């Protein structure tokens, strides 16, 4: 059996204790249901970048979450940039519009 949690599970990924608990309980559930393979592509923030995709120095990479998943036997497939029809997009851009106006956004394009 195959399980796929697209853009999930939905939870607070800043709470590593919660994530650890969830992954332990999920493992129990998957074993009870004879799961052979599980795939997740959770919606979480690894790092914060500027509009030109340069990492912002005031933020750190979220390696703790990657390492927690790995400790539960999951494999991180890296930060690929190509599209894959078997999963959701790997990168999601969110532009901070705080203190922006339609005119300033138009000028920035």
Tab-separated table of C-alpha atoms in Angstrom:
chain	number	residue	atom	x	y	z
A	1	UNK	CA	0.000	0.000	0.000
A	2	UNK	CA	1.142	3.542	-0.816
A	3	UNK	CA	0.289	6.678	1.157
A	4	UNK	CA	0.776	10.211	-0.119
A	5	UNK	CA	0.201	13.308	1.968
A	6	UNK	CA	0.284	16.101	-0.569
A	7	UNK	CA	1.119	19.436	1.020
A	8	UNK	CA	0.794	17.815	4.371
A	9	UNK	CA	0.447	16.857	7.021
A	10	UNK	CA	-0.870	20.230	8.112
A	11	UNK	CA	0.725	21.187	11.420
A	12	UNK	CA	3.013	23.693	13.121
A	13	UNK	CA	6.438	22.687	11.808
A	14	UNK	CA	8.092	25.055	14.271
A	15	UNK	CA	7.021	22.685	17.065
A	16	UNK	CA	9.548	19.875	16.591
A	17	UNK	CA	8.056	17.944	19.518
A	18	UNK	CA	4.693	17.882	17.749
A	19	UNK	CA	6.283	16.777	14.474
A	20	UNK	CA	8.240	14.042	16.259
A	21	UNK	CA	5.061	12.794	17.989
A	22	UNK	CA	3.126	12.835	14.719
A	23	UNK	CA	5.799	10.895	12.834
A	24	UNK	CA	5.976	8.235	15.577
A	25	UNK	CA	2.200	7.788	15.572
A	26	UNK	CA	2.085	7.808	11.775
A	27	UNK	CA	4.690	5.047	11.694
A	28	UNK	CA	2.499	2.920	13.981
A	29	UNK	CA	-0.568	3.557	11.815
A	30	UNK	CA	1.283	2.785	8.586
A	31	UNK	CA	2.680	-0.470	9.983
A	32	UNK	CA	-0.795	-1.556	11.101
A	33	UNK	CA	-2.089	-0.867	7.586
A	34	UNK	CA	0.732	-2.649	5.741
A	35	UNK	CA	2.110	0.462	4.096
A	36	UNK	CA	5.105	-0.186	1.856
A	37	UNK	CA	5.833	3.408	0.885
A	38	UNK	CA	4.842	6.837	2.164
A	39	UNK	CA	5.484	10.153	0.492
A	40	UNK	CA	5.086	13.610	1.977
A	41	UNK	CA	5.745	17.046	0.610
A	42	UNK	CA	4.815	19.262	3.546
A	43	UNK	CA	4.254	22.976	3.199
A	44	UNK	CA	6.902	24.440	5.505
A	45	UNK	CA	9.512	27.177	5.390
A	46	UNK	CA	13.104	26.054	4.895
A	47	UNK	CA	14.537	29.530	4.373
A	48	UNK	CA	13.450	33.040	3.435
A	49	UNK	CA	14.730	34.676	0.259
A	50	UNK	CA	14.542	38.066	-1.392
A	51	UNK	CA	12.801	38.599	-4.733
A	52	UNK	CA	15.984	37.542	-6.552
A	53	UNK	CA	16.131	34.239	-4.612
A	54	UNK	CA	19.052	35.271	-2.407
A	55	UNK	CA	18.809	33.966	1.184
A	56	UNK	CA	18.082	36.722	3.690
A	57	UNK	CA	20.883	36.827	6.279
A	58	UNK	CA	18.532	37.302	9.243
A	59	UNK	CA	16.994	33.854	8.665
A	60	UNK	CA	18.587	30.430	9.068
A	61	UNK	CA	18.005	27.280	7.066
A	62	UNK	CA	15.576	24.932	8.808
A	63	UNK	CA	17.862	21.888	8.876
A	64	UNK	CA	16.457	20.750	12.237
A	65	UNK	CA	13.192	19.734	10.578
A	66	UNK	CA	14.965	17.943	7.720
A	67	UNK	CA	17.094	16.053	10.245
A	68	UNK	CA	14.026	15.119	12.309
A	69	UNK	CA	12.346	13.566	9.272
A	70	UNK	CA	15.571	11.722	8.444
A	71	UNK	CA	15.730	10.366	12.013
A	72	UNK	CA	12.349	8.729	11.346
A	73	UNK	CA	13.659	7.026	8.221
A	74	UNK	CA	12.486	9.527	5.624
A	75	UNK	CA	14.686	10.495	2.690
A	76	UNK	CA	15.090	14.127	1.693
A	77	UNK	CA	15.431	14.353	-2.073
A	78	UNK	CA	17.101	17.748	-2.015
A	79	UNK	CA	15.924	21.008	-3.427
A	80	UNK	CA	15.339	20.094	-7.023
A	81	UNK	CA	14.150	22.788	-9.389
A	82	UNK	CA	12.613	20.636	-12.109
A	83	UNK	CA	8.951	19.725	-12.263
A	84	UNK	CA	7.883	16.198	-11.453
A	85	UNK	CA	4.441	14.859	-12.275
A	86	UNK	CA	4.506	12.561	-9.240
A	87	UNK	CA	4.443	15.324	-6.622
A	88	UNK	CA	3.649	18.934	-5.878
A	89	UNK	CA	6.001	21.739	-6.884
A	90	UNK	CA	9.104	21.881	-4.681
A	91	UNK	CA	9.285	25.658	-4.336
A	92	UNK	CA	6.485	28.041	-3.510
A	93	UNK	CA	7.172	31.742	-3.782
A	94	UNK	CA	5.373	34.095	-1.439
A	95	UNK	CA	6.015	37.802	-1.871
A	96	UNK	CA	5.837	40.010	1.223
A	97	UNK	CA	3.554	42.896	0.272
A	98	UNK	CA	3.814	44.737	3.583
A	99	UNK	CA	4.306	48.479	2.987
A	100	UNK	CA	3.770	48.009	-0.765
A	101	UNK	CA	1.281	49.856	-2.926
A	102	UNK	CA	0.004	48.990	-6.383
A	103	UNK	CA	2.249	51.751	-7.753
A	104	UNK	CA	5.385	50.474	-5.981
A	105	UNK	CA	4.695	46.916	-7.147
A	106	UNK	CA	4.197	48.061	-10.729
A	107	UNK	CA	7.461	50.012	-10.587
A	108	UNK	CA	9.340	46.960	-9.252
A	109	UNK	CA	8.355	44.791	-12.218
